[in-house]
Structure formats: C-alpha cells, structure tokens
Coordinates of C-alpha atoms and ligand atoms in Angstrom, one line a residue:
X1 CA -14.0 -2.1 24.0
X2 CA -17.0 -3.4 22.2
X3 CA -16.0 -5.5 19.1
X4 CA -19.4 -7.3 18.5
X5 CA -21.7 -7.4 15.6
X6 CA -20.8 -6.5 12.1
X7 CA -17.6 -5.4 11.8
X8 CA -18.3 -2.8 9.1
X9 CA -21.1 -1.6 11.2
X10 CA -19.7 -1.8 14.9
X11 CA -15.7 -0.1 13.6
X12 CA -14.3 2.9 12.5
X13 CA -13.1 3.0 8.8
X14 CA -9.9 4.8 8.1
X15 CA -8.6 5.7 4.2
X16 CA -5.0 5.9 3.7
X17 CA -3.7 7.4 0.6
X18 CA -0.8 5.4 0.4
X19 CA 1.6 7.8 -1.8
X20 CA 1.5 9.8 1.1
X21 CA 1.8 7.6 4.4
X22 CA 4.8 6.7 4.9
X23 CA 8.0 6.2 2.3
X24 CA 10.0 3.2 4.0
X25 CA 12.5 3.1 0.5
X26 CA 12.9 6.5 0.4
X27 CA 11.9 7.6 -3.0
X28 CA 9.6 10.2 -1.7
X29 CA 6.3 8.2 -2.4
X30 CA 4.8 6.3 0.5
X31 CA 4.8 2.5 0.0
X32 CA 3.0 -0.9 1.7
X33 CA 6.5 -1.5 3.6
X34 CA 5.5 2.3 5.6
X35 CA 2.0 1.7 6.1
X36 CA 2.7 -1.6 8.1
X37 CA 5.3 0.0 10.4
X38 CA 2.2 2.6 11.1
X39 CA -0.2 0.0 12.0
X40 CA 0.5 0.2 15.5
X41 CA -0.2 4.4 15.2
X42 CA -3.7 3.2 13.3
X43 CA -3.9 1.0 16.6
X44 CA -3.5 3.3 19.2
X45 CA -6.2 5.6 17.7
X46 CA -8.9 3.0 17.7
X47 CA -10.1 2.4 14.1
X48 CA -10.7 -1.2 13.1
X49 CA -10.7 -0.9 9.6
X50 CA -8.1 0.2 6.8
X51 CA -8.9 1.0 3.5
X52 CA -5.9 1.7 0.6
X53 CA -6.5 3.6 -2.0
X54 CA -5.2 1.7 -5.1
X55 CA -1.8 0.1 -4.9
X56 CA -2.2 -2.1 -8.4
X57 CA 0.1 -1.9 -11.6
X58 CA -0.2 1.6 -12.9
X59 CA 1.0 4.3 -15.0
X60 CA -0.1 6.6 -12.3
X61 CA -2.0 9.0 -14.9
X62 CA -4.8 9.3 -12.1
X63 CA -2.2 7.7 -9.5
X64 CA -3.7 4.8 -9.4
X65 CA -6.9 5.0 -10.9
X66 CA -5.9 3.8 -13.8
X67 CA -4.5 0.0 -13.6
X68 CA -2.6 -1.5 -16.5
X69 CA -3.1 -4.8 -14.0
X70 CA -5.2 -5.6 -11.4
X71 CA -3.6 -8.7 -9.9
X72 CA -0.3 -6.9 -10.2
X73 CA 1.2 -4.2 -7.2
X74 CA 2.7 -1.4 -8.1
X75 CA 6.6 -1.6 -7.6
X76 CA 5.9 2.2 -6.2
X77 CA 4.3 0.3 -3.9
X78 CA 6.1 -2.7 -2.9
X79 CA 5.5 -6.6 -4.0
X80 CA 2.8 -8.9 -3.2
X81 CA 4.8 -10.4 -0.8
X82 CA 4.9 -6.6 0.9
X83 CA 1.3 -7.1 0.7
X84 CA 0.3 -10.2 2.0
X85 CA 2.8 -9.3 5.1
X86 CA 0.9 -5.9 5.6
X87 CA -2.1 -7.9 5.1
X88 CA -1.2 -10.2 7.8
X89 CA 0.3 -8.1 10.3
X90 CA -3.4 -5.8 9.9
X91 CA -5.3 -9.2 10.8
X92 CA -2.9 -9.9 13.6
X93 CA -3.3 -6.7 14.9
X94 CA -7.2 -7.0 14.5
X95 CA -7.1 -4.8 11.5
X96 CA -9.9 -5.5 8.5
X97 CA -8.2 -4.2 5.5
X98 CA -10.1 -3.5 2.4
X99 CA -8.9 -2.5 -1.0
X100 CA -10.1 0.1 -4.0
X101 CA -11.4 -2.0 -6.7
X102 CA -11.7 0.3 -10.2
X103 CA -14.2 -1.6 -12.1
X104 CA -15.7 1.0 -14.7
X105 CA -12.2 1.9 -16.6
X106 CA -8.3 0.6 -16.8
X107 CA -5.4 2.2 -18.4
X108 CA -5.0 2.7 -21.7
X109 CA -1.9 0.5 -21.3
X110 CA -3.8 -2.7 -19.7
X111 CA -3.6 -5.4 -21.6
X112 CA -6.9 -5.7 -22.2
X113 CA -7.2 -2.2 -23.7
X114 CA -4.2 -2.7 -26.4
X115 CA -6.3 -6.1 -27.3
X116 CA -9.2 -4.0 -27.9
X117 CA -7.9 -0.9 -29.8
X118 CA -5.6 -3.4 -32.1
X119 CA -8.0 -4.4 -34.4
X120 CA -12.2 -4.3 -34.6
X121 CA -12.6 -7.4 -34.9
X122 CA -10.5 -7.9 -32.1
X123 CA -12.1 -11.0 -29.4
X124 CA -12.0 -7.8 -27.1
X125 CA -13.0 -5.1 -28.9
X126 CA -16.3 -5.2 -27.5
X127 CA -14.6 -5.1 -23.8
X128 CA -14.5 -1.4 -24.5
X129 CA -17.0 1.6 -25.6
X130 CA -15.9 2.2 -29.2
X131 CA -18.6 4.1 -31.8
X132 CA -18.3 5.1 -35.0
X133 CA -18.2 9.4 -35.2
X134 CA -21.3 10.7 -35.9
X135 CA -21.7 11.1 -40.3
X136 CA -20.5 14.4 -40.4
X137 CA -17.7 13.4 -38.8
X138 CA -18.5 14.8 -35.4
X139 CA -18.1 12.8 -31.6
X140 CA -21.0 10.0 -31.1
X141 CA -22.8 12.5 -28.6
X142 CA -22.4 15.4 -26.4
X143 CA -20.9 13.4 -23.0
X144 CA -18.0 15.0 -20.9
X145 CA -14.6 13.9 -19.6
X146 CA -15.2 14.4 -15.4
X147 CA -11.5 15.6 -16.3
X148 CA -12.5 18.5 -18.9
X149 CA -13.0 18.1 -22.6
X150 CA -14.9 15.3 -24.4
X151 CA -15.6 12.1 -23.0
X152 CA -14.8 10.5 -26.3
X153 CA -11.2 9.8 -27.5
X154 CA -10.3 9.3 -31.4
X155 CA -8.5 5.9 -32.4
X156 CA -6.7 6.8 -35.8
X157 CA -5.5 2.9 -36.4
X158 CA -8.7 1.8 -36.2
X159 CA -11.1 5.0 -37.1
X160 CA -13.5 5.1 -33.9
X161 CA -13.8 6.9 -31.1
X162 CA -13.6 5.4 -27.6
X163 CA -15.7 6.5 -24.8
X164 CA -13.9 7.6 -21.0
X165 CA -15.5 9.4 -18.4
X166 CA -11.8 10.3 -16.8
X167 CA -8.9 10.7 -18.9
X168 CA -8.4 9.6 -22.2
X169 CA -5.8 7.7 -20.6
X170 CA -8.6 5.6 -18.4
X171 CA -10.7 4.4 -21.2
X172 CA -14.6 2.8 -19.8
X173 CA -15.0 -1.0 -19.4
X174 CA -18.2 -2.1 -21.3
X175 CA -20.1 -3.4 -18.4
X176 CA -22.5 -4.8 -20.7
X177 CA -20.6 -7.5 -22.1
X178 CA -20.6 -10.6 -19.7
X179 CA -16.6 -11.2 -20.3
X180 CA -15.8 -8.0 -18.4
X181 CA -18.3 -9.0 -16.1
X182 CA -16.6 -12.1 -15.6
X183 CA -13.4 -10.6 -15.7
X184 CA -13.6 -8.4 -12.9
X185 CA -15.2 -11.1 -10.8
X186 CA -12.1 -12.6 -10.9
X187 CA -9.8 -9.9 -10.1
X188 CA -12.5 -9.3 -7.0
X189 CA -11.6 -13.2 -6.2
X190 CA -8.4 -13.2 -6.3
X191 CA -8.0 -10.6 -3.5
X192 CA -10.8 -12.1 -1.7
X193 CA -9.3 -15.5 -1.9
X194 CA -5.5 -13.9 -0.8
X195 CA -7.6 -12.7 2.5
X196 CA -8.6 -9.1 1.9
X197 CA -12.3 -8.1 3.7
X198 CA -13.7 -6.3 1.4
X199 CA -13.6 -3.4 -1.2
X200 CA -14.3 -0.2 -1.6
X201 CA -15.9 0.0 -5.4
X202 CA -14.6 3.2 -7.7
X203 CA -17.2 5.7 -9.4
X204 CA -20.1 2.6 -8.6
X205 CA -23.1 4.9 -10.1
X206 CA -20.8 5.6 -13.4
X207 CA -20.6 1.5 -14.4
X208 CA -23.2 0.9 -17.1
X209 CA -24.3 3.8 -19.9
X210 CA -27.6 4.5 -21.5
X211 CA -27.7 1.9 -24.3
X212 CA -28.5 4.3 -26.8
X213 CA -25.7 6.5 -25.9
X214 CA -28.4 9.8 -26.2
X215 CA -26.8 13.1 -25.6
X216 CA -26.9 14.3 -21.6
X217 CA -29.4 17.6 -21.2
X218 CA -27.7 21.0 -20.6
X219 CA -27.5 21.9 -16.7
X220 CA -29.5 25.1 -16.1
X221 CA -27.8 26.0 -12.7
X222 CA -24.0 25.8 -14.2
X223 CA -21.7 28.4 -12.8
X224 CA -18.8 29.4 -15.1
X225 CA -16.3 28.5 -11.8
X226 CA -17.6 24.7 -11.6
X227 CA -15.9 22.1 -13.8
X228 CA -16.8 21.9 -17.2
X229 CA -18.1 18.3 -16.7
X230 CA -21.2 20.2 -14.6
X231 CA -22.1 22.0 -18.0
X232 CA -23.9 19.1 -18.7
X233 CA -26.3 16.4 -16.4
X234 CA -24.8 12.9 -16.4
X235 CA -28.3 11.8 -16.8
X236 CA -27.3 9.3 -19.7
X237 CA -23.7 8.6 -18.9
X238 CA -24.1 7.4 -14.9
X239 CA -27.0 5.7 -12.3
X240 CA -28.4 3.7 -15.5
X241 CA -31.3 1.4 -14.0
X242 CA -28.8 -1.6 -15.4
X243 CA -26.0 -0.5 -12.9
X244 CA -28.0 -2.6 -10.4
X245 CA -27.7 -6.0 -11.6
X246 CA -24.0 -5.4 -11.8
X247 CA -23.5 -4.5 -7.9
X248 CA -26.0 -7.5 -7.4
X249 CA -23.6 -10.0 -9.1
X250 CA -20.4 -7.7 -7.1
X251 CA -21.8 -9.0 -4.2
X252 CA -22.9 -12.5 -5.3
X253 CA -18.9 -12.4 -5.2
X254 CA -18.6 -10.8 -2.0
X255 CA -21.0 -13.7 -0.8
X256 CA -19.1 -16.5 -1.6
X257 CA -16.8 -15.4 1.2
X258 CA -17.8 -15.1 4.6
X259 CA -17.5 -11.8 6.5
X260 CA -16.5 -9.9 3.9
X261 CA -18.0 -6.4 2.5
X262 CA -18.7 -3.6 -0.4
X263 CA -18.7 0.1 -0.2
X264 CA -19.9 1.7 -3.5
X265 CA -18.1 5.5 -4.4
X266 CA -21.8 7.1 -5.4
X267 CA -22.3 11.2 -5.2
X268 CA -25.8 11.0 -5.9
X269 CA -28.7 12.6 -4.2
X270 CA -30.1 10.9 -1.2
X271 CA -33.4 9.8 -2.9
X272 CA -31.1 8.1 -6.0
X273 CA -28.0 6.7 -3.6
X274 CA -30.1 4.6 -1.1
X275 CA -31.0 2.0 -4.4
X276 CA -27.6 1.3 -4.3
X277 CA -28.2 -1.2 -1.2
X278 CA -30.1 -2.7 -3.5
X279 CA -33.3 -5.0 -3.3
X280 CA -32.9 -7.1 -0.3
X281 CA -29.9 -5.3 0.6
X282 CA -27.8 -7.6 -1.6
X283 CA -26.1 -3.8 -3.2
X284 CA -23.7 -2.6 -1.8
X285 CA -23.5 -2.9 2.4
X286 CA -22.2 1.0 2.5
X287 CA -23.3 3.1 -0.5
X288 CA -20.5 6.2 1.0
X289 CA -22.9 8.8 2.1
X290 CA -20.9 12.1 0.6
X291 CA -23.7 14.6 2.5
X292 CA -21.3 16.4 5.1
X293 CA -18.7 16.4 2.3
X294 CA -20.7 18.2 -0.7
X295 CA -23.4 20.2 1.8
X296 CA -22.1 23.8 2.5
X297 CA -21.6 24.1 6.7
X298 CA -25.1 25.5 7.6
X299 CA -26.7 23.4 10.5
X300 CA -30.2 24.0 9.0
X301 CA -29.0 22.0 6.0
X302 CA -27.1 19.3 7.7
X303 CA -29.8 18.5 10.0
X304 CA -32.6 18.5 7.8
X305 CA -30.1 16.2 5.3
X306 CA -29.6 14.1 8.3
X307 CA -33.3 13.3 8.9
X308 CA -33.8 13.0 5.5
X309 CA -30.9 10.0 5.1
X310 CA -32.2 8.4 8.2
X311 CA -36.0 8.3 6.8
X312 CA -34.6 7.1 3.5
X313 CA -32.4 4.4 4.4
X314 CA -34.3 0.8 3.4
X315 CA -35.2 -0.9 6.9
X316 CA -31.7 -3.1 7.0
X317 CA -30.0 -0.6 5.5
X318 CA -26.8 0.6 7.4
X319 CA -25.8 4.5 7.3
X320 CA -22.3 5.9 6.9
X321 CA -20.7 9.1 7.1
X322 CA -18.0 10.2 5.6
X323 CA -15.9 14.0 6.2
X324 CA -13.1 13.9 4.2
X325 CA -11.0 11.7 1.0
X326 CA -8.7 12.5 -1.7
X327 CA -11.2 13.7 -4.2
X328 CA -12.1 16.5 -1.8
X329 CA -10.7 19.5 0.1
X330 CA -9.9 18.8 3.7
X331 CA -12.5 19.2 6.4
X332 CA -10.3 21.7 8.5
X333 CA -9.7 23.9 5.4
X334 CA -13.6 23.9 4.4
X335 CA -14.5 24.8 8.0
X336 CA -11.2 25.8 9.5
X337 CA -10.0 24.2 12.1
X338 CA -12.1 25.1 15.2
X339 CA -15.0 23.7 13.1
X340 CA -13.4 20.7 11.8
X341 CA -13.6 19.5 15.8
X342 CA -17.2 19.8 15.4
X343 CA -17.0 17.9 12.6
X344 CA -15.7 15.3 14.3
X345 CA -17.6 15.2 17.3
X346 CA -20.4 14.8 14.4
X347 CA -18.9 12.2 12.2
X348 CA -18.5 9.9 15.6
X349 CA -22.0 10.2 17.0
X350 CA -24.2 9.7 14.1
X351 CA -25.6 6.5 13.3
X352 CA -23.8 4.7 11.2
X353 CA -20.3 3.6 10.4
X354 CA -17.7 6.8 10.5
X355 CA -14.8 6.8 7.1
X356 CA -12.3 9.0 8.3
X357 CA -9.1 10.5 6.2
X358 CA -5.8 10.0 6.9
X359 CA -4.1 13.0 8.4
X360 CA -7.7 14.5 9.2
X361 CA -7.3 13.0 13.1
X362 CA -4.4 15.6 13.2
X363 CA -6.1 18.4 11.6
X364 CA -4.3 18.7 8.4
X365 CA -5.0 21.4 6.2
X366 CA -5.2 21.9 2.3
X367 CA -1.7 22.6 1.2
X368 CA -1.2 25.2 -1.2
X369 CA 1.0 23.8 -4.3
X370 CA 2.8 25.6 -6.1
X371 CA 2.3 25.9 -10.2
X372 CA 4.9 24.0 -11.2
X373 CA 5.0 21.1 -8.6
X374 CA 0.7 20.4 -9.2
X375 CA 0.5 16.6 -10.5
X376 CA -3.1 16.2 -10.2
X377 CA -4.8 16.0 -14.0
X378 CA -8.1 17.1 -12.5
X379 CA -6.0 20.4 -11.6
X380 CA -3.8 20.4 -14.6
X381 CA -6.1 19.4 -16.9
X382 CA -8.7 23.1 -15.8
X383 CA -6.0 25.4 -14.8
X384 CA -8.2 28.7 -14.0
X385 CA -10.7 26.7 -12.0
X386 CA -8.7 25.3 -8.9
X387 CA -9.8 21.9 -8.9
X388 CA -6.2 20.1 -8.3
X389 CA -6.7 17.6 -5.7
X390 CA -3.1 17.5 -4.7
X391 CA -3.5 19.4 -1.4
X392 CA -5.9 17.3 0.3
X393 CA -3.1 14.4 -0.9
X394 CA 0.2 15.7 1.1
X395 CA 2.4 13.4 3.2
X396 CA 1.5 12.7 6.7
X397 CA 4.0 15.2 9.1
X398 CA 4.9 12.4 11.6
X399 CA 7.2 14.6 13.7
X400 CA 9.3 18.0 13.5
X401 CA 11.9 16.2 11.4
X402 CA 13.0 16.3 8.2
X403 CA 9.9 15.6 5.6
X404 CA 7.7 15.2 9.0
X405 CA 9.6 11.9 9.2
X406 CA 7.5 11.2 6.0
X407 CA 11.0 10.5 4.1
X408 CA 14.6 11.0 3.7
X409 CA 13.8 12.8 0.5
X410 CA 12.0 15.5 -0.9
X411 CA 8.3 14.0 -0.9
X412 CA 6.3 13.7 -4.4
X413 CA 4.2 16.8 -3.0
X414 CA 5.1 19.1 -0.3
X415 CA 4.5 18.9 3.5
X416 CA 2.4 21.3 5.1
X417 CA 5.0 24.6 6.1
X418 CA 4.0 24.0 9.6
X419 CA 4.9 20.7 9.5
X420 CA 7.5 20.9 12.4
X421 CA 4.6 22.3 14.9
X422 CA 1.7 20.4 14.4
X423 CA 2.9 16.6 13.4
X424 CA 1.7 13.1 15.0
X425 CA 4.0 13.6 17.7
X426 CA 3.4 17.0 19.0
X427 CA -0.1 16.5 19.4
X428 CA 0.6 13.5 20.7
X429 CA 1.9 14.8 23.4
X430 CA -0.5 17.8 23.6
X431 CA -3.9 17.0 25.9
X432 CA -5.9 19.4 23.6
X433 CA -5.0 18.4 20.3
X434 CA -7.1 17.8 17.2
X435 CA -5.7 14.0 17.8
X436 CA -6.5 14.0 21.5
X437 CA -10.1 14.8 20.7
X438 CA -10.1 12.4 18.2
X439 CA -8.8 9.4 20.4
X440 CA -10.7 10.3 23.3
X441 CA -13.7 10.4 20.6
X442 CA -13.4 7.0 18.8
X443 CA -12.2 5.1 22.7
X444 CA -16.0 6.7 23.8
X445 CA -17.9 5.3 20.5
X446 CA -16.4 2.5 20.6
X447 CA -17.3 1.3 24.1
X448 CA -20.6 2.9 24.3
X449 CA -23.5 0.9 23.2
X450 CA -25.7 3.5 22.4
X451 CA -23.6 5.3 19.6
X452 CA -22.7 2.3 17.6
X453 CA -26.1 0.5 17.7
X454 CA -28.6 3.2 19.5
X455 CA -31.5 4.6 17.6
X456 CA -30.8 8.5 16.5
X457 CA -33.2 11.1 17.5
X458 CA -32.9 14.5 16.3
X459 CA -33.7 16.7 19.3
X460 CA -33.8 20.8 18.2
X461 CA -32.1 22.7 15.4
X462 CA -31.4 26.2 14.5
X463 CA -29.1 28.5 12.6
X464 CA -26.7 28.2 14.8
X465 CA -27.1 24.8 17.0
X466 CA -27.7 20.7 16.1
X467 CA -28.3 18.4 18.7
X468 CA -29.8 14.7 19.0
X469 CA -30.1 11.4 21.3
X470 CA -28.5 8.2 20.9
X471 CA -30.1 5.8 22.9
X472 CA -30.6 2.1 23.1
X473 CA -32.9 0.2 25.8
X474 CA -30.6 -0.9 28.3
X475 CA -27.4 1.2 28.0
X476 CA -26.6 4.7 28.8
X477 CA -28.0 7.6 26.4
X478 CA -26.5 9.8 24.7
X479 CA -27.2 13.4 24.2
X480 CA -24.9 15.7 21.8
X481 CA -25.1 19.1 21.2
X482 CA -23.5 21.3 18.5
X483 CA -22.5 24.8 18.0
X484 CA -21.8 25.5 14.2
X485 CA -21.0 28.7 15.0
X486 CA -18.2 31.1 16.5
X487 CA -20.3 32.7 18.4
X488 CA -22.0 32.4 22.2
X489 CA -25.4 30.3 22.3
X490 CA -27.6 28.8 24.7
X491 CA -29.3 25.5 24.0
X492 CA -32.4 24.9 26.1
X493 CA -33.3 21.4 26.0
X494 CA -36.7 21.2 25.1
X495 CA -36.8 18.0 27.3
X496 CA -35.4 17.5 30.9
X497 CA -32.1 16.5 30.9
X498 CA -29.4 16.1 33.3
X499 CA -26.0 14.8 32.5
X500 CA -22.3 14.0 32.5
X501 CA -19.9 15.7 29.7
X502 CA -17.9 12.6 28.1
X503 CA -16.0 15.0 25.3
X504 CA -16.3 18.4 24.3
X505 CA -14.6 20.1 21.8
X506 CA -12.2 21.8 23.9
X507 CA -11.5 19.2 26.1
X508 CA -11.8 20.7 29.1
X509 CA -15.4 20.5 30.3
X510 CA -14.9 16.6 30.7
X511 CA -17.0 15.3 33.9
X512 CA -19.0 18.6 34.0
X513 CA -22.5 18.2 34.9
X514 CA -25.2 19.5 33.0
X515 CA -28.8 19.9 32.8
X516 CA -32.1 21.7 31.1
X517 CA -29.7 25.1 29.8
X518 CA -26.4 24.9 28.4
X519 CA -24.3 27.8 27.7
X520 CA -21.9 27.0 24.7
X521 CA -18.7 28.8 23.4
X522 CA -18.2 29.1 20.4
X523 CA -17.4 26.4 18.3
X524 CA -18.4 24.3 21.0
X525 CA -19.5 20.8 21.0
X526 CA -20.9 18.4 23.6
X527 CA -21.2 14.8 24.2
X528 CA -23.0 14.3 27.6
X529 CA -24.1 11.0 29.1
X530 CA -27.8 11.2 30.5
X531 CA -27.9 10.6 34.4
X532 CA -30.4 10.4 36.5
X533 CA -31.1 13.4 38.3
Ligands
GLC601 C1 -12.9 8.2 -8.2 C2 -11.6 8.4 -7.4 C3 -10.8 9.5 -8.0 C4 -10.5 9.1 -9.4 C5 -11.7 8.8 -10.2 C6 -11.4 8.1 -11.5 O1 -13.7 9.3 -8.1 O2 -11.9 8.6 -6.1 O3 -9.6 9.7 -7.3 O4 -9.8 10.1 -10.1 O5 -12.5 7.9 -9.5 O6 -11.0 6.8 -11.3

C-alpha cells in the first residue's frame, strides 16, 4: 500500500452519519461506542480517513446541526471518554479522524444564545444577528430560511428580529464580531489539542452577511417543485468577499498544529468555490467539490465539468470529489444501481481525494419513509415538495438479522425492506457485489501511483462514453473508460493503446487484454493498466 505524502491528498475519506452506524446501547440511534467496534470493517475496505457528522451537545432540531455546546458530546452519542477511546483506537488503527465543526449558527438553547436574546444590552447581544423590523413593522429584508419561511425570527422579550439561515431553532453567529471569532477558535482548539486531524467546516460560504443586510434578487429560473429558499439568490446572505478572512484565520488555527486539515461545505459554482483555497492556499485544503452530486448524469456534462474544475483549481490547489452525504439522495437511487458502479469507478480514478458515504460501498438505496415516521425538518418543514433527507440517513444493514444487526430495537428510521438480502455480510461474501467492486477499487488506487498523484487527461467524450489517462512519469498509466449508458458502445481509442483490465464494473473482465477498440456492455466501466504491446 502507498501511504506517502499528504494524508488528505494520498487517502480515501469516508463520512459516517453516526445516528445510523451502529447502536452499541441499544436505544435505536447509532453511538461512538458502535462506530469503534466497526473500525476494523472501515479497515478492511481501505479508507484512511473518518469523518463524523456532528456528535456535540444537541437538541437534535437538525440532529446535530444545532449545538447547545461544542466542547460537550451528546449523551446520544456517548461521553468524551467514548470519544477519546474511539479516537485512539482510529489512530492505532492508522485512522485520521476528523470532526464537523458548525461555525455559522448554534442552538437556540446554547448558552451563548440565551445570553444574547436576554437583554440588548446584553455583553453578547452582538454575538448574534438581531435588527430592528423594518418601520412599518415588516422583517428587516426579504432573506429565506434554507428550511422554508423567513430567515428572520421575532424575539417578543426583547422586540427584534433575529436572523437564521436554518431553523429558527439554529439562530446565525455574527461572524463579524471578533468574540465569536475568538470563540470558535477555541472550540476548533480544543479538539485539535484532544488529538483530532482536522474538520470538516458546516455551510463555509454562508459565514459572514452583506453588511447592509440589502434584500437578495428574485431568481428568474425558479421552478414551483424546488425549495422555496431558491425563490430568491443568496447573493447577499452567503459567499460575502469577508467570508475569506474568516477561513484564513480557521486555518491560522489549523496551522498551529502539525498535520492537520480543513474541508469547507461550499455548493457554489466552480468559478466562485475554487476562492475558497484561498490566497496562497491558506483556505480551506478541500473546498468539497459537490459537481457529481448536483450535475444531472449526462457524460457531456460531467466531462466538460471535470475539465473545467481541473483548469480552475489554483496551481497547489488539491481536487476532491465527492458522490454522496446526508444532505443528498443516494448515488444508487439517482442513477440506480448499475450506474452507481460507474460512479464509483469514477469517484476512485479522478484526481483528487475521493469522500465517500457510509452505506454507499454497499449500494444502499433511498428509503422510502413513511408520513408519520419522517424526522427531517427540511422534509417536514415543505411537505408537498419531497425534500426530507431522512432516506439517504437509514441505518447501515450489517447482516440478515434483526435491524440489519444495526440494533436490538426498532431503529430511529427504518432499514431498507431488503435489508436481509443485501447487508455487509452478504456482499461480503459475494465476488460481484457493490462492496467487492468497491474494495478491489480503493486496494488498486491506493497502491497505484498514478491515480493518487498522476496528472489527469481527458481522452474522448460523447453522449454516451467518458474516458481519460492517469499517468505519472515513472509508474504504470492508467486508462479508464466509461459507459454512462445501458446500452452497447464501442470506444475507439483515438490513441494506440494496449492494456491490462485492473477492474471493471462487472468484475469479470479482470486480466483481459485490451487494445485500440473496446466493446462495452452496458453500464460498463473500465480500468486498464497501459502495457507495452
Ligand atoms: C449543512 C449540513 C446539513 C445541515 C445544515 C445546517 O448543510 O450538511 O445537514 O442541516 O448545514 O446546519
């Protein structure tokens, strides 16, 4: 295996939303005590890099996006000492783990937030986005909730509105004021200090506001089915030039510990998401590249986004790809599942470091949740649009038992029905599995030169075909070729190749030879080894 360089630019990143893991106390929510027992799973699949989705003191309004204290885990969760032993055991193991830090809101129930809504002349008032209504009595301006109604939430005891781009329940940090600067640095301290390699930084482009507060334009492509956030451009309210200084002094932070790293949450156009490396490239090391999540599955538009990334990325600059997290539907529901092992033959042979999503190594599916059982407030909060997150958040079937082996009790949402077929341990055991493609995968990429460090060269594109070179001087090159389609093609190389099949998406074409014409299946995808002739 080849474990030099960077870490965060030579491994594999894996998300684990830990609610749905693995429940070790058997309350039905996954817990820190689960995850460790699964390390050795995380092992065997090759990633080198764990990233938790927030496991802080919460009310659990957004499950954990809104943290009543930072320093504090959940007792959902576990205890710190739960922590620091799953944080040890990952390093022992060779693990990096890195946690989500939530900068741009807490709950309404931190500490911090009753301060600041007790009084207006409170010492933390200011920590907070509070404005007077407008003098006829009307909201300060026309920004959104992401969550559906107003993004600004009346205070009756003190007689101003407050400003929160989630719930009402998630109120916005003022970013502005150097105390919450300072505070946050702390909190980012104090988990670098306890050992932790990094963070993965919430909603980055939404930190700092338009000083002026002016009203966001109307959006002239809005669809009546999109959220009702989209009615309006976030042109004010998010990506303010000011939001760079703040990742700047994030990774001063990150700086004064060696080895350690910052991925920024940004769904922004390619042009506006490379800034947030920043000047120098002291942003963020992985601004999360959301192309293959938000683009529809059209190879013309996923090759041309992928040359445009690559031209865009400042010289040190590092790419990333990213196919599937808990904001999103899952990859094998977009593209179904024959596709979704394209997608992965993609997400492991681009340049740049892969995120992948729990469960997504198996092939796990949206899972349809019922009216009554739906948590998410994204979902409950616009009923008649379909937004609930919650099916891209289900446990993780382990095996045919009961709960998938998730837990002894019924789980906080519902296991896929066809849990008891397709679970860890069936395709485990099955050569042609989702997981088997994904192991043999990750065990090539990571012991091949070429597609963690190689240059990437798009080679020929077409409605129905992507392929490309990875090469670096030296090392073996590799060619990989893509059917996005569920139909027959023929690639013709339009240089000469010859070759060696190292995976395909059927696994069964390993150690073929190749050369100059390929016939694909369907759904077919290639990674070939260039040879001599
Ligand atoms: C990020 C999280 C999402 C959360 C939101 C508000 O987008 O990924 O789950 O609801 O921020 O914190």
């Amino acid at each position: 295996m080849e474990r030099n360089g960077i870490w965060w630019r030579s491994e594999i990143i894996y998300q684990i939303y830990p609610r749905s893991f693995q429940d070790s106390n058997n309350d039905g929510i996954g817990d820190l005590r689960g995850i460790k027992s699964r390390l050795p799973y995380l092992k065997d699949l090759g990633i080198g890099v764990v990233w938790l989705s927030p496991i802080f003191l919460s009310p659990m309004a957004d499950f954990g996006y809104d943290i009543s204290d930072y320093t504090a885990i959940d007792p959902k969760f576990g205890t710190l000492q739960d922590f620091d032993d799953l944080l040890n055991e990952a390093h022992q193991l060779g693990f990096k783990l890195i946690l989500d830090l939530v900068p741009n809101h807490t709950s309404d129930q931190h500490q911090w937030f009753k301060e600041s809504r007790s009084s207006r002349d409170n010492p933390k008032r200011d920590w907070y986005i509070w404005r007077d209504a407008k003098s006829d009595g009307s909201l300060p301006n026309n920004w959104l909730s992401v969550f559906g109604g107003p993004g600004w939430e009346w205070d009756s005891a003190t007689g101003q509105y407050y400003y929160h781009a989630f719930l009402k329940e998630q109120p916005d940090l003022n970013w502005r004021n150097p105390e919450v600067q300072r505070a946050m640095f702390s909190v980012m301290r104090y988990w670098l200090e306890r050992g932790v390699d990094g963070f993965r930084v919430d909603v980055m482009w939404h930190m700092i506001k338009d000083d002026m507060l002016r009203d966001n334009p109307v959006n002239p492509d809005y669809l009546p089915h999109m959220a009702t956030y989209d009615s309006f451009l976030p042109v004010y309210s998010t990506d303010q030039p000011e939001v760079h200084q703040v990742v700047r002094k994030m990774r001063d932070v990150i700086d004064e510990f060696p080895d350690r790293m910052m991925i920024g949450e940004i769904y922004l156009p390619i042009s506006k998401l490379v800034a947030y490396y920043g000047v120098d490239n002291k942003g963020a090391h992985l601004p999360f590249n959301f192309q293959l999540l938000t683009l529809p599955w059209d190879p013309r538009k996923i090759s041309s986004v992928i040359v445009e990334y690559e031209a865009a990325l400042p010289s040190e600059g590092w790419p990333n790809w990213v196919l599937g997290n808990h904001d999103q539907p899952r990859i094998a529901s977009r593209v179904g599942l024959q596709q979704a092992r394209v997608a992965a033959l993609l997400l492991l042979t681009l340049r740049g470091t892969p995120t992948l999503y729990y469960g997504d190594e198996i092939g796990m599916q949206d899972v349809p949740i019922p009216p009554g059982k739906i948590v998410d407030p994204q979902g409950l909060n616009m009923p008649d649009k379909n937004l609930t997150r919650d099916p891209a958040r289900t446990p993780m079937p382990w095996n045919n038992k009961l709960n998938g082996g998730f837990s002894e009790v019924e789980p906080w949402l519902p296991l896929d029905k066809n849990y008891t077929r397709l679970n860890v341990e069936s395709e485990y055991n099955d050569p042609h599995s989702m997981f088997a493609l994904y192991k043999k995968l990750i065990a090539l990429r990571q012991s091949s030169h070429a597609l963690i460090h190689g240059n990437f060269r798009m080679l020929y594109s077409d409605h129905q075909l992507i392929s490309y070179l990875r090469e670096a001087p030296g090392h073996s090159t590799f060619l990989i070729v893509l059917n996005f389609s569920h139909r027959t093609t023929l690639f013709r190389s339009p240089i000469e190749i010859h070759g060696v099949v190292e995976v395909d998406t059927y696994l069964d074409m390993i150690g073929s030879e190749v050369s100059n014409f390929i016939a694909l299946r369907g759904d077919e995808g290639l990674v070939i080894r260039l040879t001599d002739k």
